[in-house]
Coordinates of C-alpha atoms and ligand atoms in Angstrom, one line a residue:
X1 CA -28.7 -7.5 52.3
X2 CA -30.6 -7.5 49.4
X3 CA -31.0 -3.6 49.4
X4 CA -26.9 -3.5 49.4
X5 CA -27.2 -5.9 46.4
X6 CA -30.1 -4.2 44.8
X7 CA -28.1 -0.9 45.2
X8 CA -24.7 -2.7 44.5
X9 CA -26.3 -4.2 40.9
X10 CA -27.8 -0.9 39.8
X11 CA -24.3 0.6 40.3
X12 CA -22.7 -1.3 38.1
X13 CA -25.9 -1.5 35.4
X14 CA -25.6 2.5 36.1
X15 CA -21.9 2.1 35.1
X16 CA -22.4 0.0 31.6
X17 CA -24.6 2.6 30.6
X18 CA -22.9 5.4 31.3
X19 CA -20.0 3.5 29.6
X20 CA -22.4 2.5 26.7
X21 CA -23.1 6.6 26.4
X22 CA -20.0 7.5 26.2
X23 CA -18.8 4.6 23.6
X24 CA -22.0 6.2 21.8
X25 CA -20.9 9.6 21.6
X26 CA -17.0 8.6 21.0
X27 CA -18.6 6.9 18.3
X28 CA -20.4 9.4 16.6
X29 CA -18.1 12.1 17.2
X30 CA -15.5 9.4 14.8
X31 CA -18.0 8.7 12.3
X32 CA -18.7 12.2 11.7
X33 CA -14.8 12.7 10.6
X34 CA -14.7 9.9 9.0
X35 CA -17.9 11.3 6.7
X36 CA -15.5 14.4 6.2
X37 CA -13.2 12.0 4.9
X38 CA -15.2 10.1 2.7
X39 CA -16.3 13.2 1.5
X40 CA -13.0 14.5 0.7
X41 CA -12.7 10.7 -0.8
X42 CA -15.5 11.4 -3.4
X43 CA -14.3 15.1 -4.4
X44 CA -10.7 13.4 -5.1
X45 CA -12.1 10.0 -7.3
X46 CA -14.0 12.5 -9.0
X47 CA -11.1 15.4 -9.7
X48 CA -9.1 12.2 -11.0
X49 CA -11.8 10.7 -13.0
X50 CA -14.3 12.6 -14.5
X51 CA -14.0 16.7 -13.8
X52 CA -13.7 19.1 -16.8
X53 CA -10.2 21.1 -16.2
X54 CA -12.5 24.1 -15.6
X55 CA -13.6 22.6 -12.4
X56 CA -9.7 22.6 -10.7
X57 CA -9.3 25.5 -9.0
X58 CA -12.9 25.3 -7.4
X59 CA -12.0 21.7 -6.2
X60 CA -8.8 22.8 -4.5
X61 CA -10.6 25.1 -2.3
X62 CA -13.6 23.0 -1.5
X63 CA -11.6 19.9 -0.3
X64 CA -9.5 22.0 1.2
X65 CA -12.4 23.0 3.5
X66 CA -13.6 19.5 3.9
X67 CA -10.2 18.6 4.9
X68 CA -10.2 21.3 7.7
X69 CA -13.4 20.7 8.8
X70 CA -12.6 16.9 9.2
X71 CA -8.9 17.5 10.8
X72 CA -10.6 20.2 13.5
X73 CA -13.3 17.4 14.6
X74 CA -10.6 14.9 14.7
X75 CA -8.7 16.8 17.0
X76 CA -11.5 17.8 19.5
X77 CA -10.5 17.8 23.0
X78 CA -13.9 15.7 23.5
X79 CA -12.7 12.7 22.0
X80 CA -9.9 13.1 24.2
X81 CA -11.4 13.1 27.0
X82 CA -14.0 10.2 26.0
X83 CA -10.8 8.1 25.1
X84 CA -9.5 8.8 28.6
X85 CA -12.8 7.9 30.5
X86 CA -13.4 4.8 28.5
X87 CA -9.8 3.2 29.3
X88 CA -11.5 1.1 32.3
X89 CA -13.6 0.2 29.9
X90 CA -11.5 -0.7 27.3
X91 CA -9.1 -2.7 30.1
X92 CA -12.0 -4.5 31.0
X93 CA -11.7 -6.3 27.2
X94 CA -9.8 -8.8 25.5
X95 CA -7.6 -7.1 23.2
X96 CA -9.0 -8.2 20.3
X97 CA -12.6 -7.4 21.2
X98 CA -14.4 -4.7 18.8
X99 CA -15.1 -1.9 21.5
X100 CA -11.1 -2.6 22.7
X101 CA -9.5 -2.7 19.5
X102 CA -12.0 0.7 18.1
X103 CA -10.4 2.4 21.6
X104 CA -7.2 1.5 21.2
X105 CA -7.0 2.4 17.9
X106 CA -8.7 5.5 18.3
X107 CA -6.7 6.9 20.4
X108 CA -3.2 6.0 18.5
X109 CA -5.2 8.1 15.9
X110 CA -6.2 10.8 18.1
X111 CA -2.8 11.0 20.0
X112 CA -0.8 11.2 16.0
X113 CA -3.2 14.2 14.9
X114 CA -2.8 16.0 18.4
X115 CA 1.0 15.9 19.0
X116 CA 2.2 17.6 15.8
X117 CA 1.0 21.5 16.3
X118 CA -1.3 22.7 13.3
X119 CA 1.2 26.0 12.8
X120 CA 4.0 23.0 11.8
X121 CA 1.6 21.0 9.4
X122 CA 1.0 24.5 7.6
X123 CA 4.6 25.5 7.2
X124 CA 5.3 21.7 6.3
X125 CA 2.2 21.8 3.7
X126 CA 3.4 24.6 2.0
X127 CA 7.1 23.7 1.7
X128 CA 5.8 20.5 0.4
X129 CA 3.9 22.4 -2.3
X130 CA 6.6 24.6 -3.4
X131 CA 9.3 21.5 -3.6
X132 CA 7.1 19.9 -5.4
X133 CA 6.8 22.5 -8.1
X134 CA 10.2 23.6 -8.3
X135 CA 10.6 19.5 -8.8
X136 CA 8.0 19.3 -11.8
X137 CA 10.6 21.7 -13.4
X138 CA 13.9 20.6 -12.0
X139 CA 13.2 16.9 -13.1
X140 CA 12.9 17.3 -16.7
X141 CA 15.9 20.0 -17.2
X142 CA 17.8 17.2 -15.1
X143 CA 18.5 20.0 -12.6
X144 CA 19.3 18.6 -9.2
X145 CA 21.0 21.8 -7.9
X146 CA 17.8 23.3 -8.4
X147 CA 16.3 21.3 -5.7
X148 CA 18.7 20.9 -3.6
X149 CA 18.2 23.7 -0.8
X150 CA 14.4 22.6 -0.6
X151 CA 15.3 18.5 -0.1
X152 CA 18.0 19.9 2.4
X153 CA 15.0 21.7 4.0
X154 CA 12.3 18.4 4.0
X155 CA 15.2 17.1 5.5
X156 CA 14.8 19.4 8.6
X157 CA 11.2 19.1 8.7
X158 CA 11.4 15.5 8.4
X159 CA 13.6 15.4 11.9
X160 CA 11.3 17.7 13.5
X161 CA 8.6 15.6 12.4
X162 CA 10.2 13.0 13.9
X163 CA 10.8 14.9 17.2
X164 CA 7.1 15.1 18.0
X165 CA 6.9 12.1 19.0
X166 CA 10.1 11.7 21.8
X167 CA 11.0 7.8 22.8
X168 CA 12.4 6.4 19.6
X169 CA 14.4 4.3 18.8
X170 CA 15.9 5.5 15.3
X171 CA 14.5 8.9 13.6
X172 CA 13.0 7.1 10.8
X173 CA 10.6 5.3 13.2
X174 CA 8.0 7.9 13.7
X175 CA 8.2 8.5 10.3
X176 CA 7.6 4.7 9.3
X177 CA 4.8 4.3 11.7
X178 CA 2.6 6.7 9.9
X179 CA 3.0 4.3 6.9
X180 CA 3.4 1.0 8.3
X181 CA 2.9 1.3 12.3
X182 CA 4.9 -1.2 14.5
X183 CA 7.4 -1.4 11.6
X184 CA 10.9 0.0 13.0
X185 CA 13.6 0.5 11.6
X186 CA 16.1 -1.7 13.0
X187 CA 13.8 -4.6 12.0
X188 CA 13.3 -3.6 8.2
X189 CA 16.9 -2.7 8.2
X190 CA 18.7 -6.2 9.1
X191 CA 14.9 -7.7 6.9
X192 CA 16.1 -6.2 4.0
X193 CA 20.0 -6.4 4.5
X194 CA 18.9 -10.2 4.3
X195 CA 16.8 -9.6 1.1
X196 CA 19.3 -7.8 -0.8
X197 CA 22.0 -10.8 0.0
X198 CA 19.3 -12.9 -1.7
X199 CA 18.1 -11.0 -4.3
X200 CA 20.8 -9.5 -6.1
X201 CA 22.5 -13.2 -7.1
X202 CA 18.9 -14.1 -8.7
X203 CA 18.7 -10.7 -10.5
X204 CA 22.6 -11.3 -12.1
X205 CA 22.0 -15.0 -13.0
X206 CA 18.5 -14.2 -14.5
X207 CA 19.6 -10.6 -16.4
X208 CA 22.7 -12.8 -17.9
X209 CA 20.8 -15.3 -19.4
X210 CA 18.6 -14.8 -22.7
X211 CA 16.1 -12.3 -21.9
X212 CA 12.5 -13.2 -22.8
X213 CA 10.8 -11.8 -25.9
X214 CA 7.2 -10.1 -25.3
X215 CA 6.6 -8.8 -28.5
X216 CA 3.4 -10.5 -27.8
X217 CA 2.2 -7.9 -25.5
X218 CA 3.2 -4.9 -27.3
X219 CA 0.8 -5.6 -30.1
X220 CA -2.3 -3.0 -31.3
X221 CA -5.1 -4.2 -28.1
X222 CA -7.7 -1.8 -28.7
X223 CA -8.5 0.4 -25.5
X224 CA -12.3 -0.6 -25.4
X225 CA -11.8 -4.5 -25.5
X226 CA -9.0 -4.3 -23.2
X227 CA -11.4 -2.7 -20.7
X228 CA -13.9 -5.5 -21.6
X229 CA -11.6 -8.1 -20.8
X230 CA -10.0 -6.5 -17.4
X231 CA -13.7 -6.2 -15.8
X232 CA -14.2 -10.2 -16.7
X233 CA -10.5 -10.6 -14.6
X234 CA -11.5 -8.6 -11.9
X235 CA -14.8 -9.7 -11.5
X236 CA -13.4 -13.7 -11.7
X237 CA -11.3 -13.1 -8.5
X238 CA -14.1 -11.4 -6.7
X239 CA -14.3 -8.2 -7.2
X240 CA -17.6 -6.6 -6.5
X241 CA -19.0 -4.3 -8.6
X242 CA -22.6 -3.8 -6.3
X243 CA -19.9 -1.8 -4.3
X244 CA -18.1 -0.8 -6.5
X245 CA -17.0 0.4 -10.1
X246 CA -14.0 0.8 -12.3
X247 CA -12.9 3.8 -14.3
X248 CA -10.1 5.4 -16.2
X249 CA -6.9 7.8 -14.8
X250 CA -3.8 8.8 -15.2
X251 CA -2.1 7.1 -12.5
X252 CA -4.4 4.2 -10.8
X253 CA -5.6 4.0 -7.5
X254 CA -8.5 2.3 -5.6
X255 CA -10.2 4.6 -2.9
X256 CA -12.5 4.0 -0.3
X257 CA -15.8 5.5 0.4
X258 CA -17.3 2.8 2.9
X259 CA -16.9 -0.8 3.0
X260 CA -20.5 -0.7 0.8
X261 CA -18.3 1.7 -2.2
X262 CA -14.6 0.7 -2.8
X263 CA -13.9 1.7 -6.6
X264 CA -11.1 1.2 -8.6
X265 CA -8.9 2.9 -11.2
X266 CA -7.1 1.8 -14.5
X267 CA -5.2 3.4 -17.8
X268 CA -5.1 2.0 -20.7
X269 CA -1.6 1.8 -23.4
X270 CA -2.7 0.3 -26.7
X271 CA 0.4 -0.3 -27.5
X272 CA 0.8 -2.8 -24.0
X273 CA -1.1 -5.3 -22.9
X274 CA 0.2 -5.8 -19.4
X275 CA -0.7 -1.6 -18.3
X276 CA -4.2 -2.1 -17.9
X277 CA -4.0 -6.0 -17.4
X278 CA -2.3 -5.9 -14.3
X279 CA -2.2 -2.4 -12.8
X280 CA -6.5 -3.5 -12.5
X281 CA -5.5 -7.0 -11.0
X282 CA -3.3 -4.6 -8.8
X283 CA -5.8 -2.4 -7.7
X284 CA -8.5 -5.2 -7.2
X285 CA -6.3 -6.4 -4.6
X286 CA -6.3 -3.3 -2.8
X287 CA -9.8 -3.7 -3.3
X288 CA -10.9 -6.7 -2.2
X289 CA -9.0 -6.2 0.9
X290 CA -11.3 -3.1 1.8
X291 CA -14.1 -5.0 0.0
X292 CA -13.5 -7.7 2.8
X293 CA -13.5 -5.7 5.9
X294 CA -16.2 -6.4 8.4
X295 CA -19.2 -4.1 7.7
X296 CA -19.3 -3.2 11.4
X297 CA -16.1 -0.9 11.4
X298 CA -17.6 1.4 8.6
X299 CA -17.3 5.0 9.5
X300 CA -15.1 3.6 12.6
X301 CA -11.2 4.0 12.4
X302 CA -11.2 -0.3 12.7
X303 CA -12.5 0.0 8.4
X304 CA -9.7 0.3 5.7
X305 CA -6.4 -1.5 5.5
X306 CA -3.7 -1.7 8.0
X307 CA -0.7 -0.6 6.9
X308 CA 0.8 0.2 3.7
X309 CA 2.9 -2.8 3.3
X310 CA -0.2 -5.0 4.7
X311 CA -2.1 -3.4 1.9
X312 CA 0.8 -3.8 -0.7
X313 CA 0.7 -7.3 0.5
X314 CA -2.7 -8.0 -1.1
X315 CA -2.3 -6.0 -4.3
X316 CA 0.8 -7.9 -5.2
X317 CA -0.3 -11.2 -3.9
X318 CA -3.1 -11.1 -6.7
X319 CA -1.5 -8.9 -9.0
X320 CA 1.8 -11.2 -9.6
X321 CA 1.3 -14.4 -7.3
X322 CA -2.0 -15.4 -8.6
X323 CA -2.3 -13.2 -11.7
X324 CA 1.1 -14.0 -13.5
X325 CA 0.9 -17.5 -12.6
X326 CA 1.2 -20.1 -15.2
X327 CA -2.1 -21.8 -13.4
X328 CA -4.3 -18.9 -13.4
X329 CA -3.6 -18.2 -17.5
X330 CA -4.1 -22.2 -18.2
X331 CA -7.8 -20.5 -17.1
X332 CA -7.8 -17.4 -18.9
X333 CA -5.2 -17.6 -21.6
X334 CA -8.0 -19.5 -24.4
X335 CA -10.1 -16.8 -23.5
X336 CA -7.5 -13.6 -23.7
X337 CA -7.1 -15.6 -27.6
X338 CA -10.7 -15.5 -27.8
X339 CA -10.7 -11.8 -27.4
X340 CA -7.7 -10.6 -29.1
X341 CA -7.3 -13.2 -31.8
X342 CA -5.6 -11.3 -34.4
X343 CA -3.0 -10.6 -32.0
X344 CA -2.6 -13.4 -30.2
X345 CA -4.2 -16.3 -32.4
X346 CA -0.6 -17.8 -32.8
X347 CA 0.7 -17.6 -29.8
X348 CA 1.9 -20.1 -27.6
X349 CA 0.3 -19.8 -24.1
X350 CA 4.4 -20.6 -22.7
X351 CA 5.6 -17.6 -24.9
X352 CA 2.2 -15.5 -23.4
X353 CA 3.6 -17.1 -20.0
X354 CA 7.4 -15.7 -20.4
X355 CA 6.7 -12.3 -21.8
X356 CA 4.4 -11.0 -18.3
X357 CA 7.1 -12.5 -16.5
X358 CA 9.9 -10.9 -18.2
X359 CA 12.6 -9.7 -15.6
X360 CA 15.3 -6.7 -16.9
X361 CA 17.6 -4.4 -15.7
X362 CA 15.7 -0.8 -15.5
X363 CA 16.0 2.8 -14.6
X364 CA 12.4 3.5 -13.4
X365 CA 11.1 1.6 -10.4
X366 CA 7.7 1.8 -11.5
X367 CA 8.4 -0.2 -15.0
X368 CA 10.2 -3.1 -12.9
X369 CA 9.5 -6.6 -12.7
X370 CA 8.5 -8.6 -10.0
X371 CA 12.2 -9.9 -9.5
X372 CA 14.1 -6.0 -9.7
X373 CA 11.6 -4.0 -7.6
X374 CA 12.6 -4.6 -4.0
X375 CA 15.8 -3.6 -5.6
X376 CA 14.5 -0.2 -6.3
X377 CA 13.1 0.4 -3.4
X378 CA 15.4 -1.1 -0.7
X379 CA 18.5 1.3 -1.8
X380 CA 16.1 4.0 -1.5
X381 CA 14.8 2.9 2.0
X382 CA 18.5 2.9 2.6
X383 CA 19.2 6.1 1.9
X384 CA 16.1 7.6 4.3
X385 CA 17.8 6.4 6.8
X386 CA 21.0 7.3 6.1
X387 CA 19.9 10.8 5.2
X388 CA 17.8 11.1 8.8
X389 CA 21.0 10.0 10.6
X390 CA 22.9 12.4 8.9
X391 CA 25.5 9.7 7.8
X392 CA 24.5 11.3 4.1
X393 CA 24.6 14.6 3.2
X394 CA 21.5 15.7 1.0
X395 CA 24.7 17.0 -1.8
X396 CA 26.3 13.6 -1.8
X397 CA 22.8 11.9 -2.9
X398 CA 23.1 11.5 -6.9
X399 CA 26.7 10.7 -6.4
X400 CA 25.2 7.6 -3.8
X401 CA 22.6 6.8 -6.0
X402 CA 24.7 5.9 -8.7
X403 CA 27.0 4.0 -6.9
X404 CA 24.5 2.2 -5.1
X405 CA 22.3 1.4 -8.4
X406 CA 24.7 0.0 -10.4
X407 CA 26.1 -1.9 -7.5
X408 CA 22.4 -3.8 -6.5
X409 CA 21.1 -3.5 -10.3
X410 CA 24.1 -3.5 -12.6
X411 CA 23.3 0.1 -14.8
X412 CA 24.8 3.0 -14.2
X413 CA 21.8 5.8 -14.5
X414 CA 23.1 8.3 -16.9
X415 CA 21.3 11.3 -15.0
X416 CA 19.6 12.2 -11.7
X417 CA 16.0 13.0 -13.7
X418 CA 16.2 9.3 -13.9
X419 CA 17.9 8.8 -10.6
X420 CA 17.4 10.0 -7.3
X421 CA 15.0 12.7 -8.9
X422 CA 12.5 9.8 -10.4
X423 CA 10.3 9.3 -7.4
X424 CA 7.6 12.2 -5.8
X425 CA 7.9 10.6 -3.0
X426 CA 10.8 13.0 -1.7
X427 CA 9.6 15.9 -3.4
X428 CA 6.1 16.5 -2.2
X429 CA 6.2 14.9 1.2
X430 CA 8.9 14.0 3.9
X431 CA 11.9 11.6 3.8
X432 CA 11.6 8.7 5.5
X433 CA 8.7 5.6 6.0
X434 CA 7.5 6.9 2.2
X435 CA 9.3 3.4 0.5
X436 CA 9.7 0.3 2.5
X437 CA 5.5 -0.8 2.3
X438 CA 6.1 -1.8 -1.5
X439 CA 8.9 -4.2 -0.5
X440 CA 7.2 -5.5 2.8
X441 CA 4.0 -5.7 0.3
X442 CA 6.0 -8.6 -1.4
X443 CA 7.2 -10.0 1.5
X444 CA 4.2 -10.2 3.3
X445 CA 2.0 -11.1 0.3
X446 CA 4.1 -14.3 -0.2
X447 CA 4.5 -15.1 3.4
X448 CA 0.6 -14.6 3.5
X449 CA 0.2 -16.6 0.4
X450 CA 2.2 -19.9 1.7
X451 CA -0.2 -19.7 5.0
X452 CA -2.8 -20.0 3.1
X453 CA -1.4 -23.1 0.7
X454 CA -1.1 -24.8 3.8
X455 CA -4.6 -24.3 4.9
X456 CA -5.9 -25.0 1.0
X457 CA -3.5 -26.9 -0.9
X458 CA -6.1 -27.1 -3.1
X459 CA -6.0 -23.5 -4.0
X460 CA -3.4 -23.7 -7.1
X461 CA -5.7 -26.7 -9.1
X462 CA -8.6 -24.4 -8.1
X463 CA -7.2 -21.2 -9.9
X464 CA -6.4 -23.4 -13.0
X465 CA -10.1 -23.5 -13.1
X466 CA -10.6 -19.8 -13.1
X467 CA -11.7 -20.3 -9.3
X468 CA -10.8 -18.1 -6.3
X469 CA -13.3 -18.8 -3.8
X470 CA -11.3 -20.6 -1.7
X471 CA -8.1 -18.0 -1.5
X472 CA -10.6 -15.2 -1.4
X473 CA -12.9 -16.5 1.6
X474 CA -9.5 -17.0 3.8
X475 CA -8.2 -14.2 3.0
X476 CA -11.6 -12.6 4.0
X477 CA -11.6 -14.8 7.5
X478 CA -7.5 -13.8 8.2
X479 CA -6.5 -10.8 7.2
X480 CA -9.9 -8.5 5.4
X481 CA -12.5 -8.8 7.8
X482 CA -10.0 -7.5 10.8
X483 CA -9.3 -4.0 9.3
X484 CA -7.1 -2.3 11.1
X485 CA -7.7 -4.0 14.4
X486 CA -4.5 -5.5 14.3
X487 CA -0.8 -4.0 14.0
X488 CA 0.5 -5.3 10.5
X489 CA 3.6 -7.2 13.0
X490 CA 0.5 -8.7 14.8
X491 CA -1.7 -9.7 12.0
X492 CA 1.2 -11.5 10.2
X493 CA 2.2 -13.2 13.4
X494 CA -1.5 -14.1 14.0
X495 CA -2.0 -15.5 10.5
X496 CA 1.3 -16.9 9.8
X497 CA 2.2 -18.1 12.9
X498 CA 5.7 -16.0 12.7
X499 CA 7.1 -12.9 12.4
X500 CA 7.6 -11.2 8.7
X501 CA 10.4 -13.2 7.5
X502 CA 11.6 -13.4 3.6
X503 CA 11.9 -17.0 3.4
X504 CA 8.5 -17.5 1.3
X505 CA 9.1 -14.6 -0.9
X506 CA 12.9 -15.9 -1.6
X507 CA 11.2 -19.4 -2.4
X508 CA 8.5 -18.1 -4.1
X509 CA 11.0 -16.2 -6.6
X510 CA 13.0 -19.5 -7.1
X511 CA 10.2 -22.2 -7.5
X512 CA 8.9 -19.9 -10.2
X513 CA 11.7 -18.7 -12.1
X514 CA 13.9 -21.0 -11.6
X515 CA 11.1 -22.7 -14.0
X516 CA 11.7 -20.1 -16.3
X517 CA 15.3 -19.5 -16.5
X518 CA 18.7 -21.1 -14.9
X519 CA 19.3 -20.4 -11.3
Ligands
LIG1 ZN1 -0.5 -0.7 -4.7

């Protein structure tokens, strides 16, 4: 008896370890492309920050390499096969335990870089690169017909794309998934049908009223206080700079190098204080959300964010929930005086208060307010889908687009360069899943938000007094620390205690400006 035991025991210690190796090795094999990546990471922050335009051509071909280098160890039929002989393993878990979740994830990674065959991604690459030069031209001369043939072609590749991976429901949901997986496209569909119906009544009532003055904000704010005062923001709501640092670009971004290195981006208009005010709180909120994750997942697929609209979620929530709240500028407002006093001396904190929330009718999605964005980008959503069914021909487009603007947002666009030839998004990558994570963002952020209110009604009279702790450390606990562990639809069930719904958004919008104007 005991020998069958002894024999039985060392079996199944035999087994752990072998199961232990091979978690090992799947391990290491993921760290080492996630180095490539990080790699790639640092070449691109530095190509957007601080490399002399001699260095360009040089860079393309070197990240080109590291981006080869990490794809073909990210494909290796070893972690494959690891993935396979760890399932017992992974069954074995709770769903939610680290090993589990790095598995499972893993392999949703593994089986997305694996199905599409490396002779498509070329042919897709460099029809991307050549739209999106003929585009650089075609926008400015307002020359849609110039485009035309190549969209009809991203078109194609965006269907067979979307073929790769057989068993969906509606074209677009492949296509979504690589943005914001478990998102389909039934679901945002009838979410935003719901939103629009919502949204567009606010946007009429507010745009025919008075609109507010921000003359305030369009001052002279010279570039090197303005930079003075965004750090002191950032840093207030918890941004870290041990691991971290912020620096100037054309177009910001925050980027990722491990969970120990997260750096932001910012530009600077002299002539508008609200650029570099908010596009930092913006990118903070990226940041802190990769700031947060559990040390434990870096250089594992579980670190980073977990989907675009989860991620969107965060920037937003501090960019416009917190950081244009009248609470959070009874805090900072004296001090914003204190640094721009011959611009603002005079200035009542209410009139500082209406001009950042200022809501307008506008061409350009990336000028609109807080109240007119999902407007922007649910009629493009709209028209991904209707472009993948085939229910809109790629020729009928500007002719939609104008309809379709001035129907949701009451201007008729006098041209496409400001229509449906404003966005990259079309034009150097595929149609479809490239939109709806901005509007989710909002949702999510204020669904996220009121979650958190109700575990810390103390939080708004905490941000009057310039504090954050409280928000920051549950959102740390909820959503940060869990990386990409959890499926955006799970992680807003699990912290909201329901699915992604737009009542807290829609309430959000009407608490605040129904303060501010007549609703
Ligand atoms: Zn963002």
């Amino acid at each position: 008896m005991v020998v069958v035991f002894c024999h039985d025991h060392s079996f199944f210690k035999e087994k752990a370890r072998d199961m232990e190796k091979k978690l090992e090795e799947l391990k290491a094999r993921l760290t080492e492309v996630a180095d490539l990546n990080a790699a790639g990471a640092v070449l691109f922050w530095d190509q957007s920050t601080y490399m002399p335009p001699g260095g360009a051509a040089a860079r393309g071909r070197v990240q080109a390499t590291v981006g080869k280098l990490a794809q073909e160890k990210a494909i290796d039929p070893a972690i494959g096969r690891l993935l396979d002989e760890l399932r017992p393993y992974e069954e074995s878990l709770p769903y939610d335990h680290d090993d589990a979740s790095l598995i499972r994830v893993a392999r949703r990674d593994y089986e997305r870089a694996t199905r599409v065959p490396p002779e498509f991604v070329a042919r897709l690459n460099a029809h991307n690169s050549e739209t999106y030069m003929v585009w650089a031209e075609a926008r400015p001369a307002n020359d849609f017909k110039k485009v035309r043939p190549y969209l009809e072609k991203t078109l194609d590749f965006s269907r067979e794309l979307a073929d790769f991976f057989p068993g969906y429901e509606h074209v677009a949901d492949p296509l979504i998934d690589f943005a914001d997986f478990g998102m389909k496209a039934a679901s945002v569909r009838r979410l935003f049908a719901d939103l629009r119906a919502a949204q567009v009544p606010i946007v009429q009532t507010i745009t025919s009223q008075e609109p507010a003055d921000d003359a305030c904000i369009r001052e002279h704010f010279p570039e090197k206080d303005q930079m003075a005062f965004c750090e002191e923001i950032v840093r207030a709501i918890g941004y870290d700079f041990q691991r971290g640092r912020l620096d100037k670009t054309h177009h910001p971004f925050t980027i990722t190098f491990a969970v120990g290195d997260v750096r932001i981006t910012t530009r600077v208009k002299e002539n508008y204080l609200g650029e570099c005010l908010f596009s930092n709180i913006h990118e903070a909120g990226h940041a802190l959300y990769e700031q947060g994750c559990n040390p434990a997942y870096d250089g594992l697929p579980l670190a980073g964010g977990t989907s675009a609209g989860v991620h969107e979620s965060q920037s937003r929530l501090w960019e416009n929930i917190v950081g244009r709240s009248r609470g959070f500028w009874e805090f900072f407002y004296p001090k914003l005086q204190a640094a721009f006093p011959g611009q603002l001396k005079g200035v009542p904190a209410d009139t500082f208060y209406r001009a950042i929330n200022k809501v307008e009718r506008s061409l350009i999605r990336t000028d609109a307010d807080e109240v007119t964005y999902n407007l922007h980008v649910m009629l493009r959503f709209e028209f991904e889908l209707a472009l993948l069914e085939g229910t809109l021909a790629v020729k009928d487009l500007p002719e939609a687009w104008r309809e379709r603007f001035q129907a949701d947002i009451g201007i008729l666009p006098p041209d496409d360069r400001d229509g449906c030839m404003q966005d990259v998004h079309w034009y150097g990558g595929i149609i479809g899943g490239a939109f709806q994570g901005y509007t989710l963002g909002n949702v999510i952020g204020a669904q996220v938000y009121a979650a958190a209110l109700q575990a810390h009604p103390e939080i708004p009279a905490e941000i009057k007094q310039g504090k954050f702790d409280t928000l920051h450390n549950w959102l740390i606990e909820n959503v940060y620390r869990h990386g990409r562990k959890f499926t955006a639809p799970e992680l807003v069930q699990r912290v909201t205690g329901s699915e992604v719904t737009i009542e807290p958004y829609i309430q959000y919008l009407r608490t605040k400006y129904g303060e501010l104007y007549k609703l």
